PDB file of C-alpha atoms in Angstrom:
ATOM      1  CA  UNK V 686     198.431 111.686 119.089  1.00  0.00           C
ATOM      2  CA  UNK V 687     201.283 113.836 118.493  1.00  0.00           C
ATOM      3  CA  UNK V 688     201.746 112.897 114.906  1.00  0.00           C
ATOM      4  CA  UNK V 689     197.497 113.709 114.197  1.00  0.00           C
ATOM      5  CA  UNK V 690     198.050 117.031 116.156  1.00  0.00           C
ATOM      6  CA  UNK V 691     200.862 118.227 113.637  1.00  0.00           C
ATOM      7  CA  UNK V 692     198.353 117.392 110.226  1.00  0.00           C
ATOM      8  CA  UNK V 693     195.736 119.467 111.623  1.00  0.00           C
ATOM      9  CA  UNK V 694     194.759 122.177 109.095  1.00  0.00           C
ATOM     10  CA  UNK V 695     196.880 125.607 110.140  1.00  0.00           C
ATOM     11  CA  UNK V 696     194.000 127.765 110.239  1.00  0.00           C
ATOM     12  CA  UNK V 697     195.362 131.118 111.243  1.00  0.00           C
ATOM     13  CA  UNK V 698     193.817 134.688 112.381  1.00  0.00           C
ATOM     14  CA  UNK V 699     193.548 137.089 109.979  1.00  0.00           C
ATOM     15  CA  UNK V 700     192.882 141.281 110.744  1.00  0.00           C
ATOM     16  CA  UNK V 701     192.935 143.813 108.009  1.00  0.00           C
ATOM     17  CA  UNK V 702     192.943 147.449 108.148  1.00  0.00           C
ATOM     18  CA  UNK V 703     193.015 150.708 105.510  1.00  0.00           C
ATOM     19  CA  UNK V 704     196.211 153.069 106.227  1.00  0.00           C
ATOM     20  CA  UNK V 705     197.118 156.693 104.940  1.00  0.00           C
ATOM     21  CA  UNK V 706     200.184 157.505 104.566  1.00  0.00           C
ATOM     22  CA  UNK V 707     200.740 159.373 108.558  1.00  0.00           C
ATOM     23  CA  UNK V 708     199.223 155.898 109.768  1.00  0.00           C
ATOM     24  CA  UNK V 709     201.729 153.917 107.552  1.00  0.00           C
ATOM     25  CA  UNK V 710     204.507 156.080 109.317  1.00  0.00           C
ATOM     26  CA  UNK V 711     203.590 155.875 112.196  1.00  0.00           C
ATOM     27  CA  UNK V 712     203.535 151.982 112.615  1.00  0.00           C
ATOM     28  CA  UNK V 713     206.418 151.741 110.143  1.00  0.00           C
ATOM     29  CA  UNK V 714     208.937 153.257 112.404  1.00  0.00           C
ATOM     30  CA  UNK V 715     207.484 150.882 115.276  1.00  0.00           C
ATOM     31  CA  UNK V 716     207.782 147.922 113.521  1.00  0.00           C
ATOM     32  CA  UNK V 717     211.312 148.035 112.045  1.00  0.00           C
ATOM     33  CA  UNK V 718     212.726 148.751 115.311  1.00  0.00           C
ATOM     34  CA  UNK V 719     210.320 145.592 117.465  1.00  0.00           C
ATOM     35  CA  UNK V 720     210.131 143.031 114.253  1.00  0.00           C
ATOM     36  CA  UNK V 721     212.217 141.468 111.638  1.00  0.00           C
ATOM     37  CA  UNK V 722     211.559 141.709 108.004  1.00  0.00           C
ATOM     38  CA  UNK V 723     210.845 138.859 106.464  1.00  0.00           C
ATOM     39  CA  UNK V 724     213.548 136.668 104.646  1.00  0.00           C
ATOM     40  CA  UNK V 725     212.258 137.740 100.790  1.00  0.00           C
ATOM     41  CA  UNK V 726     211.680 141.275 102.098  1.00  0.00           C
ATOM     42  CA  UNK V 727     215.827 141.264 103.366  1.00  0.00           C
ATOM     43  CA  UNK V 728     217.028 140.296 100.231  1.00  0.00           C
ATOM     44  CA  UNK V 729     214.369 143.293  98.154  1.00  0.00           C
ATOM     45  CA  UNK V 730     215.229 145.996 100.070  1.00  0.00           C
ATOM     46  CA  UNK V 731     212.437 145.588 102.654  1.00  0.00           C
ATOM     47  CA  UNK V 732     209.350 145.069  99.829  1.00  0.00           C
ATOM     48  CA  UNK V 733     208.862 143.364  96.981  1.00  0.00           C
ATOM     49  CA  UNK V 734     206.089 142.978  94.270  1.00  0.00           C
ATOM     50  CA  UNK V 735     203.291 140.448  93.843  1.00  0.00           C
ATOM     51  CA  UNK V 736     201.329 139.939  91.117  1.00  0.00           C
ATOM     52  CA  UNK V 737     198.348 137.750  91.663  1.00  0.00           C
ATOM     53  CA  UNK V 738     195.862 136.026  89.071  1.00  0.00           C
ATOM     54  CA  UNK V 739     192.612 135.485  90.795  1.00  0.00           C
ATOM     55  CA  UNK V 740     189.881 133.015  88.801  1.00  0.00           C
ATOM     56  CA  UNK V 741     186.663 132.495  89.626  1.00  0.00           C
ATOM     57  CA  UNK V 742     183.521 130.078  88.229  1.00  0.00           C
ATOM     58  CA  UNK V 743     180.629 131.346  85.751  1.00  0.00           C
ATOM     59  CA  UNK V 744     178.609 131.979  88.229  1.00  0.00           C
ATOM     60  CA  UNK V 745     181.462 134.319  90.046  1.00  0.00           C
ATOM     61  CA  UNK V 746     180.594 132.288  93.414  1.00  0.00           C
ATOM     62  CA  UNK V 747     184.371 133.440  95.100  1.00  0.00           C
ATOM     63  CA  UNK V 748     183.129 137.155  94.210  1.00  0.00           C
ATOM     64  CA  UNK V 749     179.239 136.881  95.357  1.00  0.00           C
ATOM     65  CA  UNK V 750     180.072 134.967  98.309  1.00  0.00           C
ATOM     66  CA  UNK V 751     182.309 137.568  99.809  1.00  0.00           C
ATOM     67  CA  UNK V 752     180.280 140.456  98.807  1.00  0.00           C
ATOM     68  CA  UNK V 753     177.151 138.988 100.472  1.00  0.00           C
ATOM     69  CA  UNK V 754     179.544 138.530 103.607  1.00  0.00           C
ATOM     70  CA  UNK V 755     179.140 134.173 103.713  1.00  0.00           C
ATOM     71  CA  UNK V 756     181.919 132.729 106.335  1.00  0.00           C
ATOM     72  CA  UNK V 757     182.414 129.595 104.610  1.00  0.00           C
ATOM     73  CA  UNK V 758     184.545 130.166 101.337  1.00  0.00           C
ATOM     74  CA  UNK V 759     187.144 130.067  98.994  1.00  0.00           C
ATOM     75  CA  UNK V 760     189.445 132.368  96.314  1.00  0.00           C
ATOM     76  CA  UNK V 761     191.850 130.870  93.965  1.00  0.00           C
ATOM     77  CA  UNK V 762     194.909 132.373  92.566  1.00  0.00           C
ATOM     78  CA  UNK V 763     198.363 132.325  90.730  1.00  0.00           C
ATOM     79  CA  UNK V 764     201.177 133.874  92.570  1.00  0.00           C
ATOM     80  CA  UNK V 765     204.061 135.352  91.725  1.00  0.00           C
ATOM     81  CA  UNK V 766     206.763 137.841  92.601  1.00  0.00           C
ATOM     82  CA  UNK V 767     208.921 140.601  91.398  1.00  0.00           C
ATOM     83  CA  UNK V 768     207.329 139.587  87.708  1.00  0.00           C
ATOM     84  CA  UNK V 769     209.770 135.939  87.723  1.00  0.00           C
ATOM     85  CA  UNK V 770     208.957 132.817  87.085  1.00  0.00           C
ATOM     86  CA  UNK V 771     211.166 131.060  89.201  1.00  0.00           C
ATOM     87  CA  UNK V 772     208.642 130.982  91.972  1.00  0.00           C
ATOM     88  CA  UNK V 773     205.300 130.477  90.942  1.00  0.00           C
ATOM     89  CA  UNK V 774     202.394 129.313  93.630  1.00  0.00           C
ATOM     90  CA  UNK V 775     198.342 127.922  92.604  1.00  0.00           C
ATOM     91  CA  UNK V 776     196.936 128.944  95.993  1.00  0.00           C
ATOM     92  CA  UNK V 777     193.444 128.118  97.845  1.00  0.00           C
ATOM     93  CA  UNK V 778     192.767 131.089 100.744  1.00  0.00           C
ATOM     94  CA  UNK V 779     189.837 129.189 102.508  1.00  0.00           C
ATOM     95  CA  UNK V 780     187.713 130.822 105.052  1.00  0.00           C
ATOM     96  CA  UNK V 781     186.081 129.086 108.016  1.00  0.00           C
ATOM     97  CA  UNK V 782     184.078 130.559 111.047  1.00  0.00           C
ATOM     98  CA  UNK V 783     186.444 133.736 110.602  1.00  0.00           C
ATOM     99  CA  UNK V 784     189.696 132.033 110.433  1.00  0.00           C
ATOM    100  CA  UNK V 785     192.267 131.560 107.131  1.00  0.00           C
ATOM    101  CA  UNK V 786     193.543 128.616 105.383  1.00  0.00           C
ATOM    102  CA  UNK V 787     195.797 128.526 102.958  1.00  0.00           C
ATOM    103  CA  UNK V 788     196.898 125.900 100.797  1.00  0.00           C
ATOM    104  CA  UNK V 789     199.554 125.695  97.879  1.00  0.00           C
ATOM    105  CA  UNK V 790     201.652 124.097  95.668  1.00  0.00           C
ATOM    106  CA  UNK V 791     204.279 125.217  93.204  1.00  0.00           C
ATOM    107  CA  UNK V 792     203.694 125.452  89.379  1.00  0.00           C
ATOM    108  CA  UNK V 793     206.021 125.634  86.381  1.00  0.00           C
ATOM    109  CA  UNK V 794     205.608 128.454  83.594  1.00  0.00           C
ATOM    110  CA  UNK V 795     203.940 126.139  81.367  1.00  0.00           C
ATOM    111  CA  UNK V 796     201.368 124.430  83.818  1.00  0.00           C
ATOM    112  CA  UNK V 797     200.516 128.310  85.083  1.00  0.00           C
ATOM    113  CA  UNK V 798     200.056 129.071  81.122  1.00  0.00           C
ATOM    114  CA  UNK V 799     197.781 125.594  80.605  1.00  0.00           C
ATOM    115  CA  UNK V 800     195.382 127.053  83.756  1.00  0.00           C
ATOM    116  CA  UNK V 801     195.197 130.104  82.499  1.00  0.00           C
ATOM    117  CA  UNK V 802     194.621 128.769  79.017  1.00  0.00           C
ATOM    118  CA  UNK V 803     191.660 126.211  80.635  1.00  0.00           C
ATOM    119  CA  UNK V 804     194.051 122.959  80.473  1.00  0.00           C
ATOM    120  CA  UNK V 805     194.241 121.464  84.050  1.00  0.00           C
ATOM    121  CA  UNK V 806     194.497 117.669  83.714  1.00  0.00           C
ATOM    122  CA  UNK V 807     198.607 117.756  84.377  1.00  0.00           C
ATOM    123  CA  UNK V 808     197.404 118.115  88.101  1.00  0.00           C
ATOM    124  CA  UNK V 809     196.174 114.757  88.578  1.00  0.00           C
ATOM    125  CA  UNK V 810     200.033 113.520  87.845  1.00  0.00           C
ATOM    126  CA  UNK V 811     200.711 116.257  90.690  1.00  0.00           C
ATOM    127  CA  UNK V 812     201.572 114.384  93.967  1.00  0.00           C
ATOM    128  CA  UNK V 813     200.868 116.789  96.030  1.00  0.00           C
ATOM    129  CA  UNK V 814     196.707 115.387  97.462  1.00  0.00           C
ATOM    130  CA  UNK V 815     196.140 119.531  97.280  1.00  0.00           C
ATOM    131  CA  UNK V 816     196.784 119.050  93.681  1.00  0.00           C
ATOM    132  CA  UNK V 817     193.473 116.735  93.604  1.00  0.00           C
ATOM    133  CA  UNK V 818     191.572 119.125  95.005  1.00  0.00           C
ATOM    134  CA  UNK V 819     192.592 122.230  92.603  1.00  0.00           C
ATOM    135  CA  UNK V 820     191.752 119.481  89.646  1.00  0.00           C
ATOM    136  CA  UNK V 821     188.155 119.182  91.152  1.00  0.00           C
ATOM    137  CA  UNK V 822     187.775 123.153  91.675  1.00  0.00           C
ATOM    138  CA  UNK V 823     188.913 123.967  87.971  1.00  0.00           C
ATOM    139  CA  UNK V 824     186.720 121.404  86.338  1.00  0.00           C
ATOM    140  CA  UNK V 825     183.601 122.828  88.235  1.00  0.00           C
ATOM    141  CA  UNK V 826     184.033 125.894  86.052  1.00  0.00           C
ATOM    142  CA  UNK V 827     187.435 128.101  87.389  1.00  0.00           C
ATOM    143  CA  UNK V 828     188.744 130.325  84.797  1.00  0.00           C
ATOM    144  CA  UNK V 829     190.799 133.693  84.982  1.00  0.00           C
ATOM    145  CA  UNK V 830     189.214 137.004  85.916  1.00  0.00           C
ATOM    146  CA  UNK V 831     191.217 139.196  87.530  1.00  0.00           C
ATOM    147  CA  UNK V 832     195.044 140.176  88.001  1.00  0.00           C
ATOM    148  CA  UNK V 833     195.657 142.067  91.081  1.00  0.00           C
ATOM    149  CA  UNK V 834     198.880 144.089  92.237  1.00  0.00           C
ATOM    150  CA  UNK V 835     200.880 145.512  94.830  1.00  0.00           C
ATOM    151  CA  UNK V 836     204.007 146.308  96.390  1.00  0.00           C
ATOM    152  CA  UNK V 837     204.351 144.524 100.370  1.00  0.00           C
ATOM    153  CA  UNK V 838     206.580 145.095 103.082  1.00  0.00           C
ATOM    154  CA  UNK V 839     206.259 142.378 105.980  1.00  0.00           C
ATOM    155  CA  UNK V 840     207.690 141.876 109.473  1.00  0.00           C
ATOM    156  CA  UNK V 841     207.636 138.686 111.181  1.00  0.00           C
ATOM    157  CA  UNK V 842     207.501 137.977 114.847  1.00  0.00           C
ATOM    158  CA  UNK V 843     208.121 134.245 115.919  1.00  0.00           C
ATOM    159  CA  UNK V 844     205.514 134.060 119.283  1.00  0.00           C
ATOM    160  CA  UNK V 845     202.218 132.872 117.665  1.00  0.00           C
ATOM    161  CA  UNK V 846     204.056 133.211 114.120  1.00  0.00           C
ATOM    162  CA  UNK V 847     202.956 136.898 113.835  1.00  0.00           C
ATOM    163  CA  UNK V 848     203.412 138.117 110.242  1.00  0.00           C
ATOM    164  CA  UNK V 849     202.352 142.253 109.322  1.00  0.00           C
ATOM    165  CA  UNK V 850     202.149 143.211 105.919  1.00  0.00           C
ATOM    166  CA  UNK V 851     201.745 146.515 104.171  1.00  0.00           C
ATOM    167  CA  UNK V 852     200.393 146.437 100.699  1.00  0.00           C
ATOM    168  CA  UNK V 853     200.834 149.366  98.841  1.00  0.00           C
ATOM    169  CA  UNK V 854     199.730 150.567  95.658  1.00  0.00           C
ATOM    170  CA  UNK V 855     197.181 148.073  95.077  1.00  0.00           C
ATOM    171  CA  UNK V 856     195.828 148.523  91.254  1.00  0.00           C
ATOM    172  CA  UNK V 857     193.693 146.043  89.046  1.00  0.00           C
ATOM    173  CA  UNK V 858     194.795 144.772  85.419  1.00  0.00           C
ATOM    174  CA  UNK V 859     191.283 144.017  85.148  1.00  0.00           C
ATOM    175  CA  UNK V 860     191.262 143.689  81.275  1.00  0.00           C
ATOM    176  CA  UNK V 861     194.036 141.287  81.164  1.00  0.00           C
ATOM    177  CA  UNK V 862     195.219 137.866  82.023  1.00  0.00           C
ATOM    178  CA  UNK V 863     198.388 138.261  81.175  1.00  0.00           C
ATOM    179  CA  UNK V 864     199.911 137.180  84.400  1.00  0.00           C
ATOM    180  CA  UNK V 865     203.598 137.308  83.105  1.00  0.00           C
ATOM    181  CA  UNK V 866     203.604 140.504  81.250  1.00  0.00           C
ATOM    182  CA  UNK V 867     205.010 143.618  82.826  1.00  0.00           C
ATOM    183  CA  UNK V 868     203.568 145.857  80.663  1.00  0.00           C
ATOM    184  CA  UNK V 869     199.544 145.359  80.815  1.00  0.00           C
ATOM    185  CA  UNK V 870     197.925 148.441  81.792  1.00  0.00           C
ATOM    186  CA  UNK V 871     196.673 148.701  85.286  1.00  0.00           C
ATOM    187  CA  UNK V 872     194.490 150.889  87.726  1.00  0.00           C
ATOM    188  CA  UNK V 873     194.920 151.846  91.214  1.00  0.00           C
ATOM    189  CA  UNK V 874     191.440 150.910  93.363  1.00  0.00           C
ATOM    190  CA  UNK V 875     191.834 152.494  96.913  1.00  0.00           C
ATOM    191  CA  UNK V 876     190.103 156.006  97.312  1.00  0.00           C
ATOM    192  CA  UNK V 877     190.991 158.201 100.061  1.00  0.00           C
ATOM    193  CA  UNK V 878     193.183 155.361 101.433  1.00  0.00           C
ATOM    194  CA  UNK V 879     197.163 154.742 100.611  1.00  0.00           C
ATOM    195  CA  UNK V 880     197.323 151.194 101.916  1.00  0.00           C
ATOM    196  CA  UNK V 881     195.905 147.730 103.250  1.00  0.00           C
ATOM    197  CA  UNK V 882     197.987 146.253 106.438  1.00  0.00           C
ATOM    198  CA  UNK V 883     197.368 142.712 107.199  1.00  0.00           C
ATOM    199  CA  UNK V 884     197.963 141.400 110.743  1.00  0.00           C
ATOM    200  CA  UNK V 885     198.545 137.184 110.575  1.00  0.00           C
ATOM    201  CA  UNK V 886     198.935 135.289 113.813  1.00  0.00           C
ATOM    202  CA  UNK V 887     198.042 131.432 115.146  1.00  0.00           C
ATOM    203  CA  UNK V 888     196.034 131.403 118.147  1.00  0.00           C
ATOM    204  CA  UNK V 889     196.431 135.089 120.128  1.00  0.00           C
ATOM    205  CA  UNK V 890     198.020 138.020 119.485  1.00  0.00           C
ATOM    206  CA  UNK V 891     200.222 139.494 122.327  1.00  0.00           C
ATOM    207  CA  UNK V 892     199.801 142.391 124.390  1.00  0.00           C
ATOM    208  CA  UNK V 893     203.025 143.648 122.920  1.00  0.00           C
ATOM    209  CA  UNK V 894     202.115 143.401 119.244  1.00  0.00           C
ATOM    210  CA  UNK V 895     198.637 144.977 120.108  1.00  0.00           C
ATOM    211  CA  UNK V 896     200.854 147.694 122.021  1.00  0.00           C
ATOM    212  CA  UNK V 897     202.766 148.406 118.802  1.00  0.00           C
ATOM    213  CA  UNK V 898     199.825 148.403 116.140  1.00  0.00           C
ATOM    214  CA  UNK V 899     197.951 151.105 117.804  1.00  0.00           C
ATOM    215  CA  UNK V 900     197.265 154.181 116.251  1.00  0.00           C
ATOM    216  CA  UNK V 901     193.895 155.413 117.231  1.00  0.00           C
ATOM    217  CA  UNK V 902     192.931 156.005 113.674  1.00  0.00           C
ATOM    218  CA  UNK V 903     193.069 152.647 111.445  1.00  0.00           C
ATOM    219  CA  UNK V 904     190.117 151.395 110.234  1.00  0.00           C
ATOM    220  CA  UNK V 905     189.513 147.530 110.586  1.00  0.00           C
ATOM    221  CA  UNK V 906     187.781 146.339 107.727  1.00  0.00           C
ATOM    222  CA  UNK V 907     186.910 143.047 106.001  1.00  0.00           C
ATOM    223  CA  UNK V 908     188.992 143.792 103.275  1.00  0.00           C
ATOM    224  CA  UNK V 909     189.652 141.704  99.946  1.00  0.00           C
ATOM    225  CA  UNK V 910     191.851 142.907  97.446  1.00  0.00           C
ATOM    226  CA  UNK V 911     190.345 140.432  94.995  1.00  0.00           C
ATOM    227  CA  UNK V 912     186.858 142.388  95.105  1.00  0.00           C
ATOM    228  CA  UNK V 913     188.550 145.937  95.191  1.00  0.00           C
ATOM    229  CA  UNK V 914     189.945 144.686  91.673  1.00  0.00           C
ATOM    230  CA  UNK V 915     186.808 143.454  90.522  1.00  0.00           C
ATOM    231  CA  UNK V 916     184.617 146.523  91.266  1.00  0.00           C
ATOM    232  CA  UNK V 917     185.342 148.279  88.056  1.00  0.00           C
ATOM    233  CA  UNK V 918     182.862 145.117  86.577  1.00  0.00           C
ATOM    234  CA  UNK V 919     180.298 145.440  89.242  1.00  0.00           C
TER     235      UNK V 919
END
């Protein structure tokens, strides 16, 4: 029973809210003092950059089914950080019933490359069973569409395995795919707002997290960066 209970799916709670900049402050100078950055944040200097590639099928179906606000879906991506390749992640954020999913596996410089070029048969020798299922999603039609980028800064809190992000500085390479180049040009895609902060968390979220979140101003939205990069195509 015990072993069954441990492969269950981690489905996880998932809050997102716009932030200016007095906002930011505000619940910056909270959370450094109650939570811990997290262990890639200690060794960046408290942030550090991701660069995501975000694909999507002809018929955009990741795109349309978050704009038309469906509860049951699905956005594929590349990962990286800080612009290396040492560390690179094919991801699957699934959506259920309002809670998050995520699966992953890690990818060499030339397997990211073959995606992105449309070559995805090396995932079958993947061991990994997620590896199966990104095979089956890329040949129904995945291909590149969007790169999408931002600075974070995250705190962790181990009751419920809280995590709080801010991502700043969110901008859109929206003519490129060029996932490893530094130099593509790219386009900031938040108006009137400096920030997204994320709020992650298992089953509850305690009264003392709640307590330091507050601000009386932040705006809880259904926020996805992936469509805020896309909207210069809509």
């Amino acid at each position: 029973m015990s072993d069954a209970k441990q492969k269950m799916p981690a489905y996880r709670h998932e809050l997102k809210y716009y932030l200016n900049q007095g906002e930011y402050t505000l619940l910056h100078q909270r959370l450094r003092h109650a939570m811990e950055p997290d262990e890639n944040a200690r060794k960046n200097g408290g942030e550090y950059f991701i660069r995501s590639l975000y694909f999507d099928d002809y018929d955009d179906s990741a795109l349309r089914t978050k704009l038309d606000g469906m509860d049951n879906r699905d956005k594929y991506r590349i990962r990286i950080y800080n612009m290396r390749d040492d560390v690179i992640k094919l991801e699957r954020k699934h959506k259920k019933e309002g809670y998050i999913l995520k699966d992953s596996l890690s990818l060499t410089r030339d397997e990211a490359e073959a995606l992105i070029g449309g070559e995805y048969s090396f995932l079958m020798e993947h061991p990994e069973p997620f590896a199966k299922v990104m095979f089956g999603a890329f040949a129904g039609g995945l291909r590149p569409v969007v790169i999408v980028d931002y600075l974070r800064e995250p705190y962790v809190f181990p009751l419920e395995d809280v995590r709080v992000t801010f991502d700043k500085s969110i901008r859109t390479g929206y003519r490129s795919v060029d996932l490893f180049n530094p130099a593509i040009v790219t386009y900031p895609v938040i108006d009137g707002y400096d920030m997204v902060m994320e709020v992650k968390f298992n089953r509850y979220l305690s009264t003392y997290i709640r307590s330091l979140l507050q601000t009386g101003s932040a705006q809880q939205s259904a926020i996805s960066k992936y469509c805020l990069c896309r909207k210069y195509e809509l």
